[in-house]
Coordinates of C-alpha atoms in Angstrom, one line a residue:
X1 CA 53.8 78.2 96.0
X2 CA 55.1 81.1 96.7
X3 CA 58.5 80.8 98.2
X4 CA 59.3 80.8 101.9
X5 CA 60.1 84.1 103.7
X6 CA 63.7 84.8 104.4
X7 CA 64.4 83.9 107.8
X8 CA 64.5 86.4 110.6
X9 CA 67.8 86.9 112.5
X10 CA 67.0 87.3 116.1
X11 CA 69.5 89.2 118.5
X12 CA 69.4 89.5 122.4
X13 CA 71.6 91.6 124.3
X14 CA 72.2 95.0 126.4
X15 CA 69.9 96.8 123.8
X16 CA 67.0 94.3 124.5
X17 CA 65.3 91.7 122.6
X18 CA 64.9 91.9 118.8
X19 CA 64.7 90.4 115.1
X20 CA 65.4 91.6 111.9
X21 CA 64.5 90.7 108.2
X22 CA 66.7 88.0 106.8
X23 CA 68.5 88.7 103.3
X24 CA 67.7 90.7 101.5
X25 CA 66.3 93.5 103.6
X26 CA 68.1 93.5 107.3
X27 CA 65.7 95.9 108.5
X28 CA 64.1 95.4 111.9
X29 CA 61.0 93.2 112.0
X30 CA 57.7 94.2 112.4
X31 CA 56.3 90.7 113.5
X32 CA 58.2 91.4 116.8
X33 CA 57.8 94.5 118.7
X34 CA 61.6 95.1 120.8
X35 CA 61.4 94.2 124.1
X36 CA 64.3 96.6 125.6
X37 CA 65.9 96.5 128.4
X38 CA 68.2 94.2 129.9
X39 CA 65.8 91.5 131.7
X40 CA 65.6 89.1 128.7
X41 CA 67.6 86.0 130.0
X42 CA 66.4 83.4 127.4
X43 CA 64.6 83.0 124.2
X44 CA 63.8 79.9 121.5
X45 CA 62.4 79.1 118.4
X46 CA 60.0 76.2 117.8
X47 CA 61.7 73.2 115.4
X48 CA 60.1 74.9 112.3
X49 CA 60.2 78.6 113.0
X50 CA 56.6 79.1 113.8
X51 CA 56.4 79.6 117.4
X52 CA 58.8 82.1 119.7
X53 CA 59.1 82.1 123.5
X54 CA 61.2 84.4 125.4
X55 CA 61.6 85.2 129.0
X56 CA 61.5 89.1 130.2
X57 CA 62.4 88.5 133.9
X58 CA 59.0 88.4 134.8
X59 CA 57.0 86.3 132.3
X60 CA 57.3 83.8 129.7
X61 CA 55.6 84.4 126.7
X62 CA 54.8 82.4 123.5
X63 CA 54.0 83.8 120.0
X64 CA 53.0 82.4 116.9
X65 CA 55.8 84.1 114.5
X66 CA 53.1 83.9 111.6
X67 CA 49.8 85.8 112.7
X68 CA 52.0 87.9 115.7
X69 CA 49.5 86.4 118.1
X70 CA 50.1 86.5 121.7
X71 CA 49.5 82.4 122.7
X72 CA 50.3 82.2 126.2
X73 CA 52.0 83.6 129.3
X74 CA 53.4 82.0 131.9
X75 CA 54.8 83.4 135.5
X76 CA 58.3 82.0 135.7
X77 CA 60.5 84.9 136.7
X78 CA 63.2 82.5 137.3
X79 CA 63.2 80.6 134.2
X80 CA 66.6 80.0 132.2
X81 CA 65.9 77.7 130.0
X82 CA 63.3 76.8 127.3
X83 CA 62.6 74.2 124.4
X84 CA 59.6 73.6 122.3
X85 CA 59.0 69.2 121.5
X86 CA 59.6 68.8 118.0
X87 CA 55.6 69.0 117.0
X88 CA 55.1 72.0 119.0
X89 CA 52.8 70.2 121.5
X90 CA 54.7 70.9 124.4
X91 CA 57.0 73.9 125.8
X92 CA 59.8 72.5 128.4
X93 CA 60.8 74.9 130.6
X94 CA 63.9 74.9 133.4
X95 CA 64.8 77.2 136.6
X96 CA 67.8 76.7 138.7
X97 CA 66.9 73.9 141.6
X98 CA 66.8 75.5 145.1
X99 CA 66.5 73.8 148.6
X100 CA 64.9 75.2 151.5
X101 CA 67.1 76.7 154.1
X102 CA 65.8 73.8 156.8
X103 CA 67.3 71.1 154.2
X104 CA 63.7 69.7 153.0
X105 CA 63.5 69.0 149.2
X106 CA 62.9 71.8 146.6
X107 CA 60.5 72.5 144.3
X108 CA 60.1 70.5 140.7
X109 CA 62.2 73.3 138.8
X110 CA 61.4 71.3 135.2
X111 CA 57.7 72.3 133.7
X112 CA 56.0 70.6 130.8
X113 CA 53.4 73.2 129.5
X114 CA 50.6 71.8 126.9
X115 CA 51.3 74.6 124.3
X116 CA 47.6 74.8 122.8
X117 CA 46.1 74.8 126.2
X118 CA 48.6 76.6 128.3
X119 CA 48.2 73.8 131.3
X120 CA 50.9 72.2 133.0
X121 CA 51.0 68.8 132.2
X122 CA 53.9 67.7 134.5
X123 CA 56.8 68.8 136.9
X124 CA 59.8 67.2 137.5
X125 CA 62.9 67.6 139.7
X126 CA 65.9 68.0 137.7
X127 CA 68.9 69.4 139.6
X128 CA 71.5 69.7 136.9
X129 CA 71.2 72.4 134.0
X130 CA 73.3 70.2 131.6
X131 CA 71.2 67.9 129.5
X132 CA 68.1 69.6 131.3
X133 CA 65.8 69.0 128.5
X134 CA 63.7 65.7 128.0
X135 CA 64.6 64.4 124.6
X136 CA 61.4 63.8 122.0
X137 CA 61.6 61.4 118.5
X138 CA 60.8 63.4 115.9
X139 CA 56.9 62.3 115.6
X140 CA 56.9 62.8 119.6
X141 CA 55.5 59.1 120.1
X142 CA 58.2 58.8 122.7
X143 CA 60.0 60.9 125.0
X144 CA 62.7 60.0 127.2
X145 CA 65.0 61.6 130.2
X146 CA 68.0 60.7 132.5
X147 CA 67.1 60.0 135.9
X148 CA 69.5 58.6 138.5
X149 CA 71.4 56.9 136.1
X150 CA 68.9 55.3 134.3
X151 CA 66.7 55.9 130.9
X152 CA 63.3 57.0 131.5
X153 CA 61.0 56.4 128.4
X154 CA 57.4 58.2 127.8
X155 CA 55.2 57.7 125.3
X156 CA 52.7 59.9 123.3
X157 CA 53.4 62.6 125.9
X158 CA 51.7 60.8 128.7
X159 CA 54.0 61.8 131.7
X160 CA 52.8 59.9 134.5
X161 CA 53.4 56.5 133.4
X162 CA 56.9 55.4 132.4
X163 CA 56.5 53.3 129.6
X164 CA 59.8 51.8 129.7
X165 CA 63.5 52.0 131.5
X166 CA 67.1 51.1 130.3
X167 CA 68.8 50.3 133.3
X168 CA 72.4 50.0 132.8
X169 CA 74.9 50.3 136.0
X170 CA 75.3 54.0 135.4
X171 CA 74.2 55.9 132.2
X172 CA 75.9 59.3 132.1
X173 CA 74.6 60.2 128.6
X174 CA 72.1 59.2 126.1
X175 CA 71.0 60.5 122.6
X176 CA 68.1 59.3 120.5
X177 CA 68.3 58.7 117.0
X178 CA 67.1 61.7 114.6
X179 CA 64.1 60.4 111.7
X180 CA 61.3 57.8 111.6
X181 CA 60.7 54.7 113.2
X182 CA 62.5 52.5 114.4
X183 CA 63.9 54.6 117.3
X184 CA 67.2 53.6 118.3
X185 CA 69.5 55.4 121.5
X186 CA 72.9 55.7 122.2
X187 CA 74.0 55.5 125.8
X188 CA 76.9 55.8 127.2
X189 CA 78.3 54.2 130.9
X190 CA 81.7 55.7 131.9
X191 CA 84.3 53.2 133.0
X192 CA 85.6 52.6 136.7
X193 CA 87.7 50.4 138.5
X194 CA 89.9 49.5 135.6
X195 CA 86.8 48.4 133.8
X196 CA 86.4 50.6 130.2
X197 CA 84.0 52.9 129.2
X198 CA 81.2 51.7 126.6
X199 CA 78.9 53.2 124.1
X200 CA 76.0 50.8 123.1
X201 CA 73.3 51.5 120.6
X202 CA 69.9 49.8 121.1
X203 CA 66.3 49.9 119.3
X204 CA 63.5 51.0 121.2
X205 CA 62.2 49.5 123.0
X206 CA 64.1 46.0 123.0
X207 CA 66.6 46.7 126.1
X208 CA 66.5 43.2 127.8
X209 CA 68.8 40.1 127.8
X210 CA 72.5 40.0 127.2
X211 CA 72.0 40.4 123.3
X212 CA 69.6 43.0 123.0
X213 CA 72.1 45.9 122.2
X214 CA 72.7 46.3 118.5
X215 CA 75.9 47.6 118.4
X216 CA 78.8 47.7 122.0
X217 CA 82.2 49.5 121.5
X218 CA 84.2 49.9 125.0
X219 CA 87.6 52.2 125.1
X220 CA 89.3 53.5 128.0
X221 CA 90.3 56.8 128.2
X222 CA 87.2 59.0 128.3
X223 CA 86.3 61.4 130.8
X224 CA 83.6 63.1 128.7
X225 CA 81.8 61.3 125.7
X226 CA 80.1 63.5 122.5
X227 CA 77.9 61.0 120.6
X228 CA 76.3 62.2 117.2
X229 CA 74.0 60.1 115.0
X230 CA 74.1 60.9 111.5
X231 CA 70.7 61.9 109.9
X232 CA 69.9 58.4 108.9
X233 CA 70.4 56.9 112.1
X234 CA 72.8 54.4 110.5
X235 CA 75.6 55.3 112.6
X236 CA 77.4 57.1 115.6
X237 CA 80.6 58.7 115.8
X238 CA 81.9 58.8 119.3
X239 CA 84.5 62.1 120.6
X240 CA 86.0 60.5 123.6
X241 CA 88.4 62.7 125.6
X242 CA 90.3 62.9 128.7
X243 CA 90.7 66.1 130.5
X244 CA 94.3 65.5 131.1
X245 CA 96.8 64.4 128.4
X246 CA 99.0 62.2 130.5
X247 CA 101.9 62.2 127.9
X248 CA 101.5 66.5 128.1
X249 CA 101.3 67.0 124.7
X250 CA 98.6 68.4 124.6
X251 CA 96.8 71.2 126.8
X252 CA 93.1 70.0 125.9
X253 CA 93.3 66.6 127.0
X254 CA 93.4 63.7 124.6
X255 CA 90.9 62.6 122.1
X256 CA 89.8 59.8 120.3
X257 CA 87.2 59.2 117.5
X258 CA 85.2 56.0 117.2
X259 CA 82.7 54.9 114.6
X260 CA 79.6 52.8 115.7
X261 CA 77.4 51.3 112.7
X262 CA 73.9 50.1 113.6
X263 CA 74.5 46.8 111.9
X264 CA 77.1 46.4 114.7
X265 CA 80.4 47.4 112.8
X266 CA 82.4 49.4 115.1
X267 CA 86.3 50.9 114.5
X268 CA 88.9 53.4 116.0
X269 CA 89.6 56.0 113.7
X270 CA 93.3 55.9 112.9
X271 CA 93.4 59.7 112.0
X272 CA 96.8 60.5 110.0
X273 CA 98.1 63.3 112.2
X274 CA 98.5 63.6 116.4
X275 CA 97.1 66.1 118.6
X276 CA 93.4 67.2 119.3
X277 CA 90.3 66.7 117.7
X278 CA 88.7 70.1 117.4
X279 CA 85.1 69.1 115.4
X280 CA 83.6 66.2 113.6
X281 CA 80.5 67.1 111.7
X282 CA 78.2 64.7 109.5
X283 CA 77.0 65.7 106.2
X284 CA 73.4 65.6 105.5
X285 CA 73.6 63.0 103.2
X286 CA 74.6 60.8 106.0
X287 CA 77.3 58.6 103.5
X288 CA 80.5 60.9 104.6
X289 CA 81.7 63.3 107.7
X290 CA 84.5 65.5 108.0
X291 CA 86.6 65.9 110.9
X292 CA 89.3 68.4 112.1
X293 CA 92.2 67.2 114.0
X294 CA 95.8 67.2 114.3
X295 CA 98.2 69.9 116.3
X296 CA 98.5 73.8 114.3
X297 CA 98.2 73.9 111.8
X298 CA 95.7 71.3 111.8
X299 CA 94.0 68.8 109.2
X300 CA 91.0 68.2 107.7
X301 CA 89.7 65.4 106.0
X302 CA 86.1 64.0 104.8
X303 CA 85.6 60.0 105.7
X304 CA 83.1 57.7 104.4
X305 CA 81.5 55.1 106.0
X306 CA 84.5 52.8 105.9
X307 CA 86.2 55.5 107.8
X308 CA 88.2 56.2 104.4
X309 CA 89.5 59.5 103.7
X310 CA 87.9 60.6 100.4
X311 CA 89.0 64.0 100.7
X312 CA 91.9 65.7 102.9
X313 CA 91.9 69.3 102.6
X314 CA 95.3 69.7 103.9
X315 CA 96.7 71.9 106.7
X316 CA 95.6 75.1 107.9
X317 CA 94.5 77.3 111.1
X318 CA 91.0 75.8 111.3
X319 CA 89.3 74.1 114.2
X320 CA 85.6 73.9 113.0
X321 CA 83.6 72.7 110.5
X322 CA 80.2 73.1 109.3
X323 CA 78.3 71.8 106.6
X324 CA 75.3 73.7 104.9
X325 CA 71.8 72.8 105.5
X326 CA 71.7 70.6 102.1
X327 CA 75.1 69.3 102.4
X328 CA 76.7 70.6 99.6
X329 CA 78.9 73.4 100.9
X330 CA 81.4 73.0 103.7
X331 CA 83.0 76.2 106.2
X332 CA 86.2 75.3 107.6
X333 CA 86.6 78.0 110.1
X334 CA 89.2 78.9 113.0
X335 CA 87.4 80.7 115.7
X336 CA 88.3 81.2 119.6
X337 CA 92.0 81.5 120.1
X338 CA 92.5 81.7 115.6
X339 CA 92.0 84.6 113.6
X340 CA 88.4 83.8 111.9
X341 CA 89.8 82.3 108.8
X342 CA 87.4 80.4 106.8
X343 CA 87.3 78.2 103.5
X344 CA 84.2 77.7 101.9
X345 CA 84.0 74.9 99.7
X346 CA 82.4 73.0 97.1
X347 CA 82.3 69.1 98.2
X348 CA 81.1 68.1 95.0
X349 CA 83.8 69.3 93.3
X350 CA 86.0 69.6 96.1
X351 CA 86.8 73.2 94.8
X352 CA 87.1 76.2 97.1
X353 CA 84.8 78.7 97.0
X354 CA 86.1 82.1 99.0
X355 CA 88.3 82.7 102.0
X356 CA 86.8 85.3 104.2
X357 CA 87.8 86.4 107.5
X358 CA 85.3 86.9 110.5
X359 CA 87.6 88.0 113.1
X360 CA 87.1 87.9 116.7
X361 CA 83.8 85.7 115.9
X362 CA 82.5 83.5 118.7
X363 CA 79.4 82.4 116.7
X364 CA 79.0 80.9 113.4
X365 CA 75.8 79.9 112.1
X366 CA 73.9 78.7 108.1
X367 CA 70.8 80.4 107.2
X368 CA 68.4 77.9 106.2
X369 CA 68.3 78.8 102.7
X370 CA 71.7 77.2 102.4
X371 CA 73.1 80.8 100.8
X372 CA 73.9 82.7 103.8
X373 CA 75.8 82.6 107.3
X374 CA 75.4 84.5 110.6
X375 CA 78.8 85.3 112.2
X376 CA 79.1 87.2 115.4
X377 CA 81.3 88.3 118.4
X378 CA 79.3 87.8 121.9
X379 CA 79.4 88.2 125.4
X380 CA 80.7 86.9 127.7
X381 CA 83.0 85.1 125.5
X382 CA 84.4 88.9 123.9
X383 CA 83.2 91.7 126.1
X384 CA 84.6 94.0 123.6
X385 CA 83.6 94.6 119.4
X386 CA 80.3 93.0 120.0
X387 CA 78.3 92.9 116.4
X388 CA 77.1 90.5 113.8
X389 CA 77.6 90.4 109.8
X390 CA 75.7 88.3 107.1
X391 CA 77.8 86.7 104.3
X392 CA 76.7 85.4 101.4
X393 CA 79.0 82.4 100.9
X394 CA 80.7 83.8 98.0
X395 CA 82.9 85.9 101.2
X396 CA 80.6 89.2 100.5
X397 CA 79.3 90.5 103.7
X398 CA 75.8 91.8 102.9
X399 CA 74.9 93.6 106.3
X400 CA 76.8 94.5 109.5
X401 CA 76.4 95.8 112.5
X402 CA 78.2 96.9 115.6
X403 CA 77.0 97.3 118.7
X404 CA 77.8 100.4 120.5
X405 CA 81.2 100.9 122.6
X406 CA 79.3 100.5 126.3
X407 CA 76.9 97.8 124.8
X408 CA 76.9 93.9 124.5
X409 CA 75.4 91.0 122.2
X410 CA 74.6 88.1 124.4
X411 CA 72.7 86.1 122.0
X412 CA 71.9 85.7 118.1
X413 CA 70.2 82.9 115.7
X414 CA 68.3 82.5 112.6
X415 CA 64.8 81.2 112.6
X416 CA 64.4 77.4 111.7
X417 CA 63.3 76.3 109.0
X418 CA 62.4 72.4 108.2
X419 CA 64.0 70.5 105.7
X420 CA 63.0 70.9 102.2
X421 CA 61.7 74.3 102.3
X422 CA 64.4 75.9 100.8
X423 CA 65.3 74.3 97.3
X424 CA 68.9 73.7 96.9
X425 CA 70.6 76.2 94.3
X426 CA 73.6 75.7 91.8
X427 CA 76.7 76.7 93.6
X428 CA 78.2 80.6 92.2
X429 CA 81.8 81.2 92.5
X430 CA 81.4 85.1 91.6
X431 CA 81.5 87.0 94.7
X432 CA 77.7 88.4 95.0
X433 CA 77.5 92.2 94.6
X434 CA 77.5 93.9 98.0
X435 CA 76.8 97.5 99.4
X436 CA 78.5 96.9 102.5
X437 CA 82.2 98.4 102.1
X438 CA 84.8 95.5 102.2
X439 CA 87.6 95.6 104.7
X440 CA 90.8 94.3 104.0
X441 CA 92.1 92.1 107.0
X442 CA 95.2 93.4 108.8
X443 CA 97.8 91.0 107.8
X444 CA 100.4 90.9 110.6
X445 CA 103.7 90.4 109.6
X446 CA 105.9 88.5 111.5
X447 CA 108.3 89.7 114.2
X448 CA 111.9 90.7 113.2
X449 CA 114.5 91.1 115.5
X450 CA 116.3 94.7 115.6
X451 CA 119.6 92.7 113.7
X452 CA 117.3 91.2 110.9
X453 CA 115.5 94.4 109.9
X454 CA 117.6 95.7 107.0
X455 CA 118.3 92.1 105.7
X456 CA 116.8 90.1 103.0
X457 CA 113.7 88.3 104.0
X458 CA 114.8 84.3 104.6
X459 CA 111.6 81.8 103.9
X460 CA 111.6 80.0 107.1
X461 CA 108.4 78.0 107.5
X462 CA 107.6 77.4 111.2
X463 CA 105.5 74.0 110.1
X464 CA 105.4 71.9 107.3
X465 CA 102.3 72.7 105.0
X466 CA 100.0 70.2 103.2
X467 CA 98.4 71.2 100.4
X468 CA 94.5 69.5 99.8
X469 CA 94.3 66.2 98.1
X470 CA 92.0 64.1 96.7
X471 CA 92.1 60.7 98.5
X472 CA 89.8 58.9 96.2
X473 CA 91.9 56.2 94.2
X474 CA 91.2 57.6 90.5
X475 CA 90.3 55.1 87.5
X476 CA 93.2 53.6 86.0
X477 CA 95.9 55.1 88.5
X478 CA 97.6 53.0 90.9
X479 CA 96.6 52.9 94.8
X480 CA 97.4 56.4 96.0
X481 CA 100.8 56.7 98.2
X482 CA 99.8 56.1 101.7
X483 CA 99.7 59.2 103.9
X484 CA 102.9 58.0 106.1
X485 CA 104.6 57.2 103.0
X486 CA 103.8 60.8 101.1
X487 CA 105.0 62.4 104.3
X488 CA 107.9 60.0 104.1
X489 CA 108.8 61.0 100.8
X490 CA 108.4 64.7 101.4
X491 CA 110.6 64.4 104.4
X492 CA 113.1 62.3 102.6
X493 CA 113.5 65.4 99.9
X494 CA 113.8 67.8 102.3
X495 CA 116.8 66.3 104.2
X496 CA 118.8 65.2 100.6
X497 CA 118.0 69.4 100.0
X498 CA 119.3 69.9 103.4
X499 CA 122.4 68.0 103.1
X500 CA 123.3 69.1 99.8
X501 CA 122.7 72.9 101.0
X502 CA 125.4 72.2 103.9
X503 CA 128.0 70.8 101.6
X504 CA 127.5 73.8 99.3
X505 CA 128.1 76.0 102.4
X506 CA 131.4 74.0 103.4
X507 CA 133.1 74.7 100.1
X508 CA 131.1 76.7 97.8
X509 CA 133.7 76.8 95.1
X510 CA 132.8 73.0 94.8
X511 CA 129.3 73.4 94.8
X512 CA 127.9 70.6 92.1
X513 CA 125.6 71.1 90.0
X514 CA 122.5 69.0 91.6
X515 CA 121.9 65.6 90.2
X516 CA 118.8 65.3 88.1
X517 CA 116.2 63.5 89.9
X518 CA 116.2 60.4 87.2
X519 CA 119.7 59.5 87.7
X520 CA 119.9 56.6 90.4
X521 CA 122.6 57.2 93.1
X522 CA 123.7 53.7 93.9
X523 CA 126.0 54.6 97.2
X524 CA 125.8 51.9 99.6
X525 CA 126.3 54.4 102.9
X526 CA 123.0 56.0 101.9
X527 CA 121.0 54.1 99.2
X528 CA 117.6 56.0 98.4
X529 CA 114.9 54.5 96.3
X530 CA 112.2 56.6 94.9
X531 CA 109.8 54.5 96.8
X532 CA 109.5 55.1 100.9
X533 CA 108.6 52.0 101.5
X534 CA 112.0 50.4 99.9
X535 CA 113.8 52.6 102.0
X536 CA 112.6 51.3 104.9
X537 CA 113.2 48.0 104.3
X538 CA 117.1 48.6 103.4
X539 CA 116.6 50.7 107.0
X540 CA 115.7 47.7 108.9
X541 CA 118.1 45.2 107.2
X542 CA 121.0 47.5 107.8
X543 CA 119.8 47.7 111.5
X544 CA 119.5 44.2 112.1
X545 CA 122.8 43.3 110.1
X546 CA 124.5 45.7 112.5
X547 CA 123.0 43.8 115.4
X548 CA 124.5 41.0 113.8
X549 CA 127.8 42.0 114.0
X550 CA 127.2 43.4 117.7
X551 CA 126.5 39.6 118.6
X552 CA 129.5 38.0 116.8
X553 CA 132.0 40.3 118.5
X554 CA 130.3 39.5 121.6
X555 CA 130.6 35.9 120.9
X556 CA 134.3 36.3 120.0
X557 CA 135.0 38.0 123.6
X558 CA 133.9 34.7 124.9
X559 CA 129.8 35.7 126.1
X560 CA 127.8 32.7 126.1
X561 CA 125.1 34.0 123.6
X562 CA 121.1 32.8 124.2
X563 CA 119.6 30.0 121.7
X564 CA 117.4 33.3 119.7
X565 CA 120.8 35.3 119.4
X566 CA 122.4 32.5 117.8
X567 CA 119.7 32.0 115.6
X568 CA 119.7 35.9 114.5
X569 CA 123.6 35.4 114.0
X570 CA 122.5 32.0 111.5
X571 CA 120.2 34.7 109.3
X572 CA 123.2 36.7 108.2
X573 CA 123.2 35.3 104.7
X574 CA 120.2 35.5 104.1
X575 CA 119.7 39.0 104.9
X576 CA 122.6 40.1 102.9
X577 CA 121.4 38.4 100.5
X578 CA 118.1 40.5 100.8
X579 CA 119.7 43.3 100.8
X580 CA 121.5 42.8 98.0
X581 CA 118.8 42.2 95.9
X582 CA 117.2 45.6 97.0
X583 CA 119.9 47.4 96.5
X584 CA 120.2 46.2 93.0
X585 CA 116.4 46.8 92.0
X586 CA 117.0 50.7 93.3

């Protein structure tokens, strides 16, 4: 069979709506004559990329991309949202809801059109723009909408009969599972009056009875929730976030990550670094997910379905993660208020492929071919330097376009293709040849106050950086040190070095030669074994013994001790013995 055509790139901005042929040509596509003017408010492709619909401020037009044929033209000058159902049966359109001046109810503003005939099958009133579009299962046998805090289900695109309702106290949001039957639905009910929020998983249509739910996870600290199904519909990741962090630690509120499996298992993810959770993404294999989290420099870690870390990418300037369509490459990136640094990883071998920089990017998307990437700077997020770049994942820029200085770019995207159309190709590490001259990203040097400008640079680090590390226990190896243990070990070594340095500064003439790591330093004041766990135990024992000393002094001063305090004093001998054993074992 002939290879698929390269996906088209679509652009909407002050220069109109137009399409560009994908790699390797990058010429304007003849499939779609440019719609000039600034009135294009919206466009969308069907899931398989064969149909394209757009609004030009007067009509919504639908064309067949493969044969350029205009299928329909609907008089909808105010429509701002469009979406095709998964099998291209229906085009859903939405325009802002308005009520008339005398207070009577407005007219339905959500329309469902039959793509074949162009007739309007059903109109609904849908006041909010958020989650405006009904959700279909992949085969369109069920379709669901959230109406007055309950979920209404329709079957086989018959919108005149509600086939099923899922009614809980106040359903705020729901997500249908991807993939074939049996269909599952995840619903979120926010907590109220001291009761926790919860997410429940159901299998359609079993909604009744106390044991109908497949799984249930309740939690506090949630003003909003994002639910992410994996492709095989075996589990959901829930990011719960509050608008305000009561501890004052973060400007972005507080986030927690929960894992809920369709078999009923659930867990709260204990992430090894505190701070915001910026992004969580499933791999298309459905067996792993990547989380980007923690105060900057942020950590990124791949976890398996047991919620155990598989690979840790260390720390870096990043706040987003993007798996390629085939799931074999992962891009970690820092966009928004970060500088646009990207790390492209081969996730089978955990090897870094390239480190391109796409500064000022507001948009990132993988091409369906799994080889190319589109980054863009769009308005209104950024009003200046709008434009786009098409990259190969090895870091080469293959094509770039800058919008004229008085113009803006509003929306960009690849033409979608169904999974399996593009074959997986072997990963290459060699940068692909490009005719676009490469720009060296400007490296900003750290600010130096005038007093220090002619002095040698001392290397002071603002953050403790962590390198990438494989978390899978290697065959024949002992279990790897836990993250906390590793961190303690590093801190410990840093402290030791700092003390040594301080001593040297006080008496430079008497600076001792550093003791080799292997020689035991058995001083009672500061006993350190190589094992942070043992150090911790010793520290705790000393703490307890100190407390006992204080109690003895109080007793000697004639204070009446409590029963539990007397019991503590009796344990002194045993504690001293334990401490001695630990220190001798060093």
